[in-house]
mmCIF file of C-alpha atoms in Angstrom:
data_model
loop_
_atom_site.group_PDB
_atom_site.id
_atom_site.type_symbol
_atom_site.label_atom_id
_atom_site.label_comp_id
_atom_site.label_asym_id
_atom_site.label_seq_id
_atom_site.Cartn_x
_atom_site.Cartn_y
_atom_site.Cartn_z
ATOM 1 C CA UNK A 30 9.601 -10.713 -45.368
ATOM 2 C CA UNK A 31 5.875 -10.364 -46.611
ATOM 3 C CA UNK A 32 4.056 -7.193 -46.784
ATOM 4 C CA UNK A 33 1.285 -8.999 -45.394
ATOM 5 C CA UNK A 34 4.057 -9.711 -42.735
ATOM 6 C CA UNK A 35 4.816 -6.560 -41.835
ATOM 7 C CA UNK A 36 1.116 -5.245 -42.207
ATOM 8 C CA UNK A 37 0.417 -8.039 -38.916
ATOM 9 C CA UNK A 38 3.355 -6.452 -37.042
ATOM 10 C CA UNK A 39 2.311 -3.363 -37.244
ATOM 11 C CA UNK A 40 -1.141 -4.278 -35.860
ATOM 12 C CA UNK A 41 0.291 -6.505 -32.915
ATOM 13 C CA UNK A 42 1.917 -3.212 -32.542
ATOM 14 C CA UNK A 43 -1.082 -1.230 -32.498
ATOM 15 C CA UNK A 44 -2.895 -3.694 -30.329
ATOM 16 C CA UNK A 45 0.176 -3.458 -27.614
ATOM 17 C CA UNK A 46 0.255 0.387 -27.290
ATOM 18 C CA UNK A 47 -3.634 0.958 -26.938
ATOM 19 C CA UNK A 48 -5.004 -2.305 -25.663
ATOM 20 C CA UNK A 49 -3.911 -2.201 -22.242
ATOM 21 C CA UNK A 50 -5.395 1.510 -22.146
ATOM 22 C CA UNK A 51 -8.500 0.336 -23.483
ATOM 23 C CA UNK A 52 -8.995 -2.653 -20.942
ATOM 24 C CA UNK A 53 -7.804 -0.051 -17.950
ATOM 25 C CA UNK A 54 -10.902 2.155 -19.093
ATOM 26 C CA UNK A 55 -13.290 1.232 -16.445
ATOM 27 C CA UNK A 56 -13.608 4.182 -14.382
ATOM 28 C CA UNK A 57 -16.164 6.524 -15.514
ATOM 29 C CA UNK A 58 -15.286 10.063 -16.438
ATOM 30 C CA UNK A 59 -16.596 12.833 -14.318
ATOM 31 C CA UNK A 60 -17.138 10.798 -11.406
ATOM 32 C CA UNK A 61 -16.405 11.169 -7.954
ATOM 33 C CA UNK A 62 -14.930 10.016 -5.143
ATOM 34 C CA UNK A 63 -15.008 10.650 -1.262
ATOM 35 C CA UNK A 64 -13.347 9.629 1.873
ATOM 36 C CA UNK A 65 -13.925 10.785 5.893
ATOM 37 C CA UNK A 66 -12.304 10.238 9.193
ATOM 38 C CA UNK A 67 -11.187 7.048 10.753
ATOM 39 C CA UNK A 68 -13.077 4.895 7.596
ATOM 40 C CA UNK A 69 -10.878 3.470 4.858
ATOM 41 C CA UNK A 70 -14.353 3.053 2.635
ATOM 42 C CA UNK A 71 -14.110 5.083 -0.398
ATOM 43 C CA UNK A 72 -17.399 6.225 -1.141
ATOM 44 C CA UNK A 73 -17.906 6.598 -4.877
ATOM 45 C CA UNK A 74 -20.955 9.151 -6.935
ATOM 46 C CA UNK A 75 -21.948 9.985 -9.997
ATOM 47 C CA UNK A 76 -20.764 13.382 -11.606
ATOM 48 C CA UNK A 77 -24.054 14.586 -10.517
ATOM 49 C CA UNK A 78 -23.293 13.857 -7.097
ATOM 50 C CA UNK A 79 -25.749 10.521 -6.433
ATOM 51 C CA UNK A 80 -23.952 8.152 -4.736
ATOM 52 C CA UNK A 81 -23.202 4.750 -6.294
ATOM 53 C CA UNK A 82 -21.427 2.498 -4.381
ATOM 54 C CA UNK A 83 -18.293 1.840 -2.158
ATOM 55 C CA UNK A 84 -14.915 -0.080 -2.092
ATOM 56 C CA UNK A 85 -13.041 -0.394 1.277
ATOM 57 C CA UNK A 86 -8.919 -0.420 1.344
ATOM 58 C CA UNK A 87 -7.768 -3.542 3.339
ATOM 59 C CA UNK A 88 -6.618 -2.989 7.061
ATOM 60 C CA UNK A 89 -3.154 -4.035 5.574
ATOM 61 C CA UNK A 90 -2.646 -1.129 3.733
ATOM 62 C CA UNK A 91 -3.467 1.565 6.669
ATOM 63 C CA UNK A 92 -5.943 2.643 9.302
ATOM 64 C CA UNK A 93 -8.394 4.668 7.203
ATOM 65 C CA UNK A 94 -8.808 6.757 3.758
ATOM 66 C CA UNK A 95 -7.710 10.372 3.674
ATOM 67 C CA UNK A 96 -6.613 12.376 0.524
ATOM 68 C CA UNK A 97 -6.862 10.557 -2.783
ATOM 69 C CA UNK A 98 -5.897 11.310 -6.492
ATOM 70 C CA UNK A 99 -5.733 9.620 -10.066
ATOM 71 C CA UNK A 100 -2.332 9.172 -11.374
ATOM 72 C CA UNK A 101 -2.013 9.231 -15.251
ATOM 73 C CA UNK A 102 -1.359 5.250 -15.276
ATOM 74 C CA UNK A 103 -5.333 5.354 -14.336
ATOM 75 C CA UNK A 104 -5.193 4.153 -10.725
ATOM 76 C CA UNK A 105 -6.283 5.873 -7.793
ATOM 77 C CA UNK A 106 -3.926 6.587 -5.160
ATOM 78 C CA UNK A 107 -5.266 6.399 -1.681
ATOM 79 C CA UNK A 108 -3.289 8.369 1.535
ATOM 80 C CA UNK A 109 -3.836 6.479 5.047
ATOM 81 C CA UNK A 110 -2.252 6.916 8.140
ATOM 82 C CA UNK A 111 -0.530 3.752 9.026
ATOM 83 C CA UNK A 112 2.169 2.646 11.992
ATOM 84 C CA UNK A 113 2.608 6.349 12.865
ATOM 85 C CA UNK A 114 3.838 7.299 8.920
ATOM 86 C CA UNK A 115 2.139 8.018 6.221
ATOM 87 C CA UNK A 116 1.104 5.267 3.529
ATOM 88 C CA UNK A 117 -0.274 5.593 -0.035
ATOM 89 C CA UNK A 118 -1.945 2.029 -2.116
ATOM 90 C CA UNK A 119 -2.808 2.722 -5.692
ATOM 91 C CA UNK A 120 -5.666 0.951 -6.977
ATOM 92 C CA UNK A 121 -7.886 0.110 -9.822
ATOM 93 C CA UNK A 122 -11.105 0.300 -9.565
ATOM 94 C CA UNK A 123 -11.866 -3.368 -8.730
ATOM 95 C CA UNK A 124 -9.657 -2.221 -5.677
ATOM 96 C CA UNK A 125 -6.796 -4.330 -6.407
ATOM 97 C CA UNK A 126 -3.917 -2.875 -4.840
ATOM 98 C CA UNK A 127 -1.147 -2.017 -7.601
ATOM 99 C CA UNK A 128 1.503 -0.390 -5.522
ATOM 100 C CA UNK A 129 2.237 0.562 -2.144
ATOM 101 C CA UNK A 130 4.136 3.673 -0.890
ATOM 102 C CA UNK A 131 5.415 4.975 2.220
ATOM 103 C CA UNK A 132 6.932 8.301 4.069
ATOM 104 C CA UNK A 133 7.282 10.232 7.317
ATOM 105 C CA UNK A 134 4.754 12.217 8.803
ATOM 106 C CA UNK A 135 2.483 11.762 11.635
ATOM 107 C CA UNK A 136 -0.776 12.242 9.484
ATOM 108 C CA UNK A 137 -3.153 10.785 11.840
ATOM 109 C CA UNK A 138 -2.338 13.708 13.739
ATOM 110 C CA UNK A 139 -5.518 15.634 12.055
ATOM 111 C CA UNK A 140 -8.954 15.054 10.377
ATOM 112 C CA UNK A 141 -6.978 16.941 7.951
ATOM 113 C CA UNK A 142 -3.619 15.659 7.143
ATOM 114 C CA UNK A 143 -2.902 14.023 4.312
ATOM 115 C CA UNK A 144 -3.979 15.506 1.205
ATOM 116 C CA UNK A 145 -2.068 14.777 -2.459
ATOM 117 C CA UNK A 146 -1.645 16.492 -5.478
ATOM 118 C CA UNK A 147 0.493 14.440 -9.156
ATOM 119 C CA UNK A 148 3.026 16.719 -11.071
ATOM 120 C CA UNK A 149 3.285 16.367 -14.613
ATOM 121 C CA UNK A 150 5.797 13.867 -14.594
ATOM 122 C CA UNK A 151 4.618 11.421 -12.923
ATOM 123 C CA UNK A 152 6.043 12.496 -9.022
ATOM 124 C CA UNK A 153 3.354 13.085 -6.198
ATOM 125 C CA UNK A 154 3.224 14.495 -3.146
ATOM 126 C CA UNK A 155 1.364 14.222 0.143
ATOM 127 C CA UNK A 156 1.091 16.577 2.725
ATOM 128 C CA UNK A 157 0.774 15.824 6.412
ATOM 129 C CA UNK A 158 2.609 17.736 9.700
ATOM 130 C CA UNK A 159 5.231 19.239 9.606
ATOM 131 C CA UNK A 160 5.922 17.246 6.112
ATOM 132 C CA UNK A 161 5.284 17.631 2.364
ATOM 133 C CA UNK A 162 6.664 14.309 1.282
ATOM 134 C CA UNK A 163 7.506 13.578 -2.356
ATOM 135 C CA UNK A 164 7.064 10.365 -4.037
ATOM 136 C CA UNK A 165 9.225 9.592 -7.356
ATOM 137 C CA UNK A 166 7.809 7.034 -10.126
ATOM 138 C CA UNK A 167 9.823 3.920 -8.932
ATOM 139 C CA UNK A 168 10.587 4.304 -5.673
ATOM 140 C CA UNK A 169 8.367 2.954 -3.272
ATOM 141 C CA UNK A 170 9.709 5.507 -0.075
ATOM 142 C CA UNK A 171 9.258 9.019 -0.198
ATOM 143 C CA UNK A 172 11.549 12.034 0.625
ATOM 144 C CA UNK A 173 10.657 14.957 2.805
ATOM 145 C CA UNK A 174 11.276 17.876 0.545
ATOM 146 C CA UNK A 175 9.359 21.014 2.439
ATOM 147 C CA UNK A 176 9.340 21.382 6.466
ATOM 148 C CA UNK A 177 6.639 24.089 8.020
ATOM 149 C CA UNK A 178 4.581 24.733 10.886
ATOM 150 C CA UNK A 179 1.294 22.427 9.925
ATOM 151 C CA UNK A 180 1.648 21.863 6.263
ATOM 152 C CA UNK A 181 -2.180 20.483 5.612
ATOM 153 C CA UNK A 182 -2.712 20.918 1.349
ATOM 154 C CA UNK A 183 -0.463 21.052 -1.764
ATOM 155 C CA UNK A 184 -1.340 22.253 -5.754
ATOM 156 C CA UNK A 185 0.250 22.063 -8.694
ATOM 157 C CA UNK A 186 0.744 25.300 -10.597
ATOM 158 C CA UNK A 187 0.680 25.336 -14.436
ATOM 159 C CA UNK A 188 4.406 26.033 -13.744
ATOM 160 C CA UNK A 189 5.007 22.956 -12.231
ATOM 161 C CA UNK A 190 6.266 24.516 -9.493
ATOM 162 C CA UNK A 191 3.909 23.917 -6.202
ATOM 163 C CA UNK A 192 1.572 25.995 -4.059
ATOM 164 C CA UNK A 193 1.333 24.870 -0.235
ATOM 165 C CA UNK A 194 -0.934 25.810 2.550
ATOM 166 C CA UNK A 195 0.482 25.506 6.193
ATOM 167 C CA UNK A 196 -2.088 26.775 9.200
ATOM 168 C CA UNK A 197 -1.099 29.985 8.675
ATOM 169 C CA UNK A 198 1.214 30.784 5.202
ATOM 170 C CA UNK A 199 0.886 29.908 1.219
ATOM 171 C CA UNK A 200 3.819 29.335 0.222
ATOM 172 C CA UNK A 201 5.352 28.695 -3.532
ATOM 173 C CA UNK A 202 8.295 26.075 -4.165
ATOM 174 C CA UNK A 203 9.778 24.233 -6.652
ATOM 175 C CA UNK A 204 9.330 20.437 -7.475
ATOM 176 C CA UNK A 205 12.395 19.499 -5.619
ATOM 177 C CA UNK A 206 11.469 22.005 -2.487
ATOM 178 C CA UNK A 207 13.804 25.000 -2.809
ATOM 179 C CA UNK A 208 11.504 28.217 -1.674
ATOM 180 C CA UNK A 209 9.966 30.455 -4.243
ATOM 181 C CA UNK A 210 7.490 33.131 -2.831
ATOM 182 C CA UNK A 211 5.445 33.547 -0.590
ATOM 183 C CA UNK A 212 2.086 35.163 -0.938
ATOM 184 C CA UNK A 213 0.570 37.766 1.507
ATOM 185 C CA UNK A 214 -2.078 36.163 3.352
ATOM 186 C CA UNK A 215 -3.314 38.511 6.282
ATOM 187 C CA UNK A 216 -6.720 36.720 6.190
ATOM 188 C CA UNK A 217 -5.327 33.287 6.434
ATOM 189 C CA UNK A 218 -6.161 32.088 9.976
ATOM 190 C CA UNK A 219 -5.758 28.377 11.045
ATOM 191 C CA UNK A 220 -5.480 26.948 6.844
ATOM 192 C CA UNK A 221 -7.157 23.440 5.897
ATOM 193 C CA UNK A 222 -7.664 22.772 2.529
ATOM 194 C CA UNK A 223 -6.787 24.117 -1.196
ATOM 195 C CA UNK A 224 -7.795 24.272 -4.537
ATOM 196 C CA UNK A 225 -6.209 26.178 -7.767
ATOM 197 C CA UNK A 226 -7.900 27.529 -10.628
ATOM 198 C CA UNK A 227 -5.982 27.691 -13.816
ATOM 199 C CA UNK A 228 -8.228 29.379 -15.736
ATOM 200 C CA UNK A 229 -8.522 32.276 -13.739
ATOM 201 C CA UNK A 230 -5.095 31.582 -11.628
ATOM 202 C CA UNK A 231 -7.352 31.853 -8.278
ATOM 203 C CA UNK A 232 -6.764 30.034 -5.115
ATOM 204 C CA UNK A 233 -9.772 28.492 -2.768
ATOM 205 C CA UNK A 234 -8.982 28.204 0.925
ATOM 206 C CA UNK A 235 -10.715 26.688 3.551
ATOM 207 C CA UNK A 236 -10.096 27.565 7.030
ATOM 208 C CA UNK A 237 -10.851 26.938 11.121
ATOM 209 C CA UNK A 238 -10.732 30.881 11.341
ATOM 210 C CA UNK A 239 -10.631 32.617 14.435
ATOM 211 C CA UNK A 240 -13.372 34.561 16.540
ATOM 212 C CA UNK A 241 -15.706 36.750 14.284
ATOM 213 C CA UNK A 242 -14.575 34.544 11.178
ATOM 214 C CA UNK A 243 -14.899 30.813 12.077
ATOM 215 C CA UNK A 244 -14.712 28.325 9.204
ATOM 216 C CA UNK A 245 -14.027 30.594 6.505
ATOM 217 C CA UNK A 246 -13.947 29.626 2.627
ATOM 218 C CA UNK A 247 -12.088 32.022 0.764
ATOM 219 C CA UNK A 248 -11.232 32.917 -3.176
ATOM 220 C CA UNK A 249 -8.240 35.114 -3.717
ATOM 221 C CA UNK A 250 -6.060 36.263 -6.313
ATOM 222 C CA UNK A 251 -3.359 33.412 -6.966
ATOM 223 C CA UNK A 252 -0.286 35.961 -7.637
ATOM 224 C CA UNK A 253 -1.003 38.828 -4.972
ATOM 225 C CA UNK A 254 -3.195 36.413 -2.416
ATOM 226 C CA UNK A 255 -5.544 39.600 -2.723
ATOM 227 C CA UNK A 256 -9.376 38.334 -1.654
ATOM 228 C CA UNK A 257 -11.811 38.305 -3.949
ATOM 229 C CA UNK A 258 -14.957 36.205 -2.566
ATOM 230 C CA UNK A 259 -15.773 34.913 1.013
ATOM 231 C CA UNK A 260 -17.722 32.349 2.628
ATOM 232 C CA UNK A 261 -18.133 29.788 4.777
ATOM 233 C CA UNK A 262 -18.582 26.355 5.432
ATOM 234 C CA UNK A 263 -18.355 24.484 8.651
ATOM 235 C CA UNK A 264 -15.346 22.804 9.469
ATOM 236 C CA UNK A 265 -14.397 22.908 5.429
ATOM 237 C CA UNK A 266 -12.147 20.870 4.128
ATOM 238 C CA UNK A 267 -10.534 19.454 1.442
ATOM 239 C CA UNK A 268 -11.533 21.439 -1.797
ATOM 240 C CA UNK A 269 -12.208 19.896 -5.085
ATOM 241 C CA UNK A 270 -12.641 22.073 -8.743
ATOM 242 C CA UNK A 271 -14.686 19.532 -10.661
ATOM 243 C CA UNK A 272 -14.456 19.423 -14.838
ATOM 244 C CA UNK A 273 -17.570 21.378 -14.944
ATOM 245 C CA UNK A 274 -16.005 24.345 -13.063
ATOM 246 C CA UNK A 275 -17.940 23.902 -9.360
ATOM 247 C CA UNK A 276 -16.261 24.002 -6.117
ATOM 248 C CA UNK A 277 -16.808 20.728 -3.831
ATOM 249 C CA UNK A 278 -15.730 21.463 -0.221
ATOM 250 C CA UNK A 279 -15.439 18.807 2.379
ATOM 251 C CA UNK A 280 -15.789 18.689 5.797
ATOM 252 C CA UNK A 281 -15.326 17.015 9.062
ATOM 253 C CA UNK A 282 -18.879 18.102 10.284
ATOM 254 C CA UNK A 283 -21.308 17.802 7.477
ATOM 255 C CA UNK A 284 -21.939 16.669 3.816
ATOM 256 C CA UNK A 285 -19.516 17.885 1.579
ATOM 257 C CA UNK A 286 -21.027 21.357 0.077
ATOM 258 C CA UNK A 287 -21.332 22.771 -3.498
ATOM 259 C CA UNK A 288 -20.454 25.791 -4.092
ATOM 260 C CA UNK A 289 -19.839 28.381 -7.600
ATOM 261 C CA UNK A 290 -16.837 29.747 -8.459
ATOM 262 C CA UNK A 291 -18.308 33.278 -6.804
ATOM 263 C CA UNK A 292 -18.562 30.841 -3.746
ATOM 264 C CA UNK A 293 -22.298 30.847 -3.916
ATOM 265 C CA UNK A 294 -23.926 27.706 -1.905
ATOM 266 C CA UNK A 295 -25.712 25.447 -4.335
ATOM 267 C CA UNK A 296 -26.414 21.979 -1.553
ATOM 268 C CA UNK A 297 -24.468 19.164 -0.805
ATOM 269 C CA UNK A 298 -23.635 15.556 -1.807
ATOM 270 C CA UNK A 299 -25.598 13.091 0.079
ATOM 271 C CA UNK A 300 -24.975 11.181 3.004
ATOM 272 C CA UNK A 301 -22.384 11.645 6.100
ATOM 273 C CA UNK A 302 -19.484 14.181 5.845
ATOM 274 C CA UNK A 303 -16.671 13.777 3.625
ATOM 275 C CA UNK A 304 -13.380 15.103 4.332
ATOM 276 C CA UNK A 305 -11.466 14.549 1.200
ATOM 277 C CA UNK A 306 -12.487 14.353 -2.610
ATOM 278 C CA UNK A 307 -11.277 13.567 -6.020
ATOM 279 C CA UNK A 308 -12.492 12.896 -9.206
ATOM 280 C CA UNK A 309 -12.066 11.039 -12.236
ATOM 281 C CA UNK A 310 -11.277 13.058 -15.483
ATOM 282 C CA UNK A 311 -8.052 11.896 -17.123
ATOM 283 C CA UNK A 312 -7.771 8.666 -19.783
ATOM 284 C CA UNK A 313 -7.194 5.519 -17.665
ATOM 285 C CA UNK A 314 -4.137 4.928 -18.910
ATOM 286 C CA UNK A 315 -1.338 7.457 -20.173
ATOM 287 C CA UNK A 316 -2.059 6.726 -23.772
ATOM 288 C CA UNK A 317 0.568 7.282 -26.566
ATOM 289 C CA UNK A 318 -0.599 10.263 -28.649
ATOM 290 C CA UNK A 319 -1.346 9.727 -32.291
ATOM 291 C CA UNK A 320 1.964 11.445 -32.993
ATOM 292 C CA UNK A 321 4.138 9.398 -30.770
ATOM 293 C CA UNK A 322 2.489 6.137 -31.711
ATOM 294 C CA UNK A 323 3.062 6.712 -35.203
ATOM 295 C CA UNK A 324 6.812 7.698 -34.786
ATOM 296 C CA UNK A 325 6.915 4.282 -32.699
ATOM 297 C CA UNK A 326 5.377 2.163 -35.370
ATOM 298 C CA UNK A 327 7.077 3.685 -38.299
ATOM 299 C CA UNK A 328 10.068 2.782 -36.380
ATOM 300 C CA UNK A 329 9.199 -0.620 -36.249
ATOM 301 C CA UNK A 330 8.007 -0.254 -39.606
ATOM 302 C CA UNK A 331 11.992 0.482 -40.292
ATOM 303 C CA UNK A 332 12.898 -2.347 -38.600
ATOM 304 C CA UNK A 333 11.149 -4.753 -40.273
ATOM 305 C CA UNK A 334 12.191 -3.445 -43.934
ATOM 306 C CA UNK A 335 15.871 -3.371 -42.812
ATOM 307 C CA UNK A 336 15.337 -7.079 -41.993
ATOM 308 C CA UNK A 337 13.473 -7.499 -45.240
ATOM 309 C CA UNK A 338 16.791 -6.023 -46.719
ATOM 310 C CA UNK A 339 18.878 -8.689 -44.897
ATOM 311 C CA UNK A 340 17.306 -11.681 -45.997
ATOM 312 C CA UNK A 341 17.086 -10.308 -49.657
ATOM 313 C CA UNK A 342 20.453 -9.951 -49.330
ATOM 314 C CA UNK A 343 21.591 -13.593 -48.505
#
């Protein structure tokens, strides 16, 4: 075989492992993305929080929008309440519909339910009742593996183990459910939404509160739950740690707030409230690194010369 030959392998190569990344690169980075009750329009801003435009999910696929994430295949994967279960689409940002998904749990239960957090390989989960449902790459049907009073939010620590927040407990667990810790929460009264900071391993809370302390946004210490900044927020929400380190809190009330890290107020996004956020910050596809596409192309590059070797030898 020709080197020329091989040279235009190698390229088709090349062309197959990042082509389909680049034509999946159509969300913009930094941009975000908001849902609210009983409305399956996902409302869709800038990173600077002006709003852009909309796409709506199809009745088909559920009864409204709740929690929402980007997977690392690039697609954003939508939580609705549908038939009395829980139902997730992924889609693009045309919104095709790539995949559906489906598990137990009575999310249309609450303004609340149904938040979702990826783990590094790939497996999601979605929280909603009594349920934290896990979702494997593959399998369209999810698994119940965590059971609690209320179980409203879920995080993934840098562990990969996961942090969840019932009404009224935070409580650590593994991947496939088995119980870790939990931390001491004294001030945790009637939980809704949280967030995890890696960078300074603090948790944000949102919370209905009780007399004296309604709607209560909280920072505390993500090891001994200690508190380290209060606010509020009414009827707060999901929470949302953007890529340039603010805090986005929803709400079933109002606009979704801004806040700093020291849980400072600093306005809202525009328009009607929104209950659950997420934003785009990851490539659009899981793109091979530079490392691992070499190895893969000097492997075929192998190939190819052992054929080369083959005919010469004939």
């Amino acid at each position: 075989m020709k080197i020329s030959s091989i040279i235009r392998a190698l390229a088709c190569a090349t062309v197959l492992l990042y082509w389909p990344a680049a034509q999946a690169s159509v969300w913009t980075v930094g941009d975000l993305y908001s849902s609210t009750a009983f409305s399956s329009t996902i409302r869709h801003y800038d990173a600077k929080g002006n709003y852009l435009d909309s796409l709506t999910l199809g009745a088909a696929y559920g009864d409204d929008v709740k929690g929402m994430a980007f997977g690392a295949n690039g697609l954003l994967y939508a939580v609705s309440s549908k038939d009395r279960d829980m139902a997730v689409t992924a889609l693009d940002s045309e919104g095709k519909v790539h995949a559906t998904y489906s598990g137990p749990g009575f999310i249309a239960g609450d303004l609340s339910y149904g938040n979702i957090a990826f783990g590094r390989n790939g497996q999601f989960y979605v929280a909603g009742a009594e349920n934290l449902v896990a979702f494997t790459p593959g399998d369209r049907v999810g698994r119940v593996i965590y059971q609690n009073n209320q179980v409203y939010d879920v995080q993934v620590l840098p562990s990969g183990n996961l942090m969840v927040l019932t009404v009224d407990a935070l409580e650590e667990i593994t991947p496939s459910g088995q119980w870790v810790r939990s931390i001491n929460a004294p001030w945790l009264s009637y939980g809704r939404g949280l967030e995890y900071d890696p960078v300074n391993n603090d948790l944000f809370v949102t919370m209905v509160g009780s007399p004296g302390s309604f709607f209560q946004l909280t920072r505390v210490d993500g090891t001994t739950g200690e508190v380290e900044a209060t606010s509020s927020y009414w009827y707060g929400a999901d929470l949302l740690l953007t890529d340039a380190r603010e805090l986005i809190v929803g709400s079933q009330a109002q606009a979704a707030g801004l806040f700093d890290l020291n849980l400072n107020f600093q306005g809202t996004l525009p328009g009607d409230a929104d209950i659950f956020l997420a934003q785009y910050v990851r490539p659009a596809f899981a793109v091979p690194a530079p490392a691992s596409a070499a190895l893969l192309l000097a492997g075929l590059a192998a190939l190819l010369a052992t054929r080369r070797r083959h005919l010469h030898a004939r």
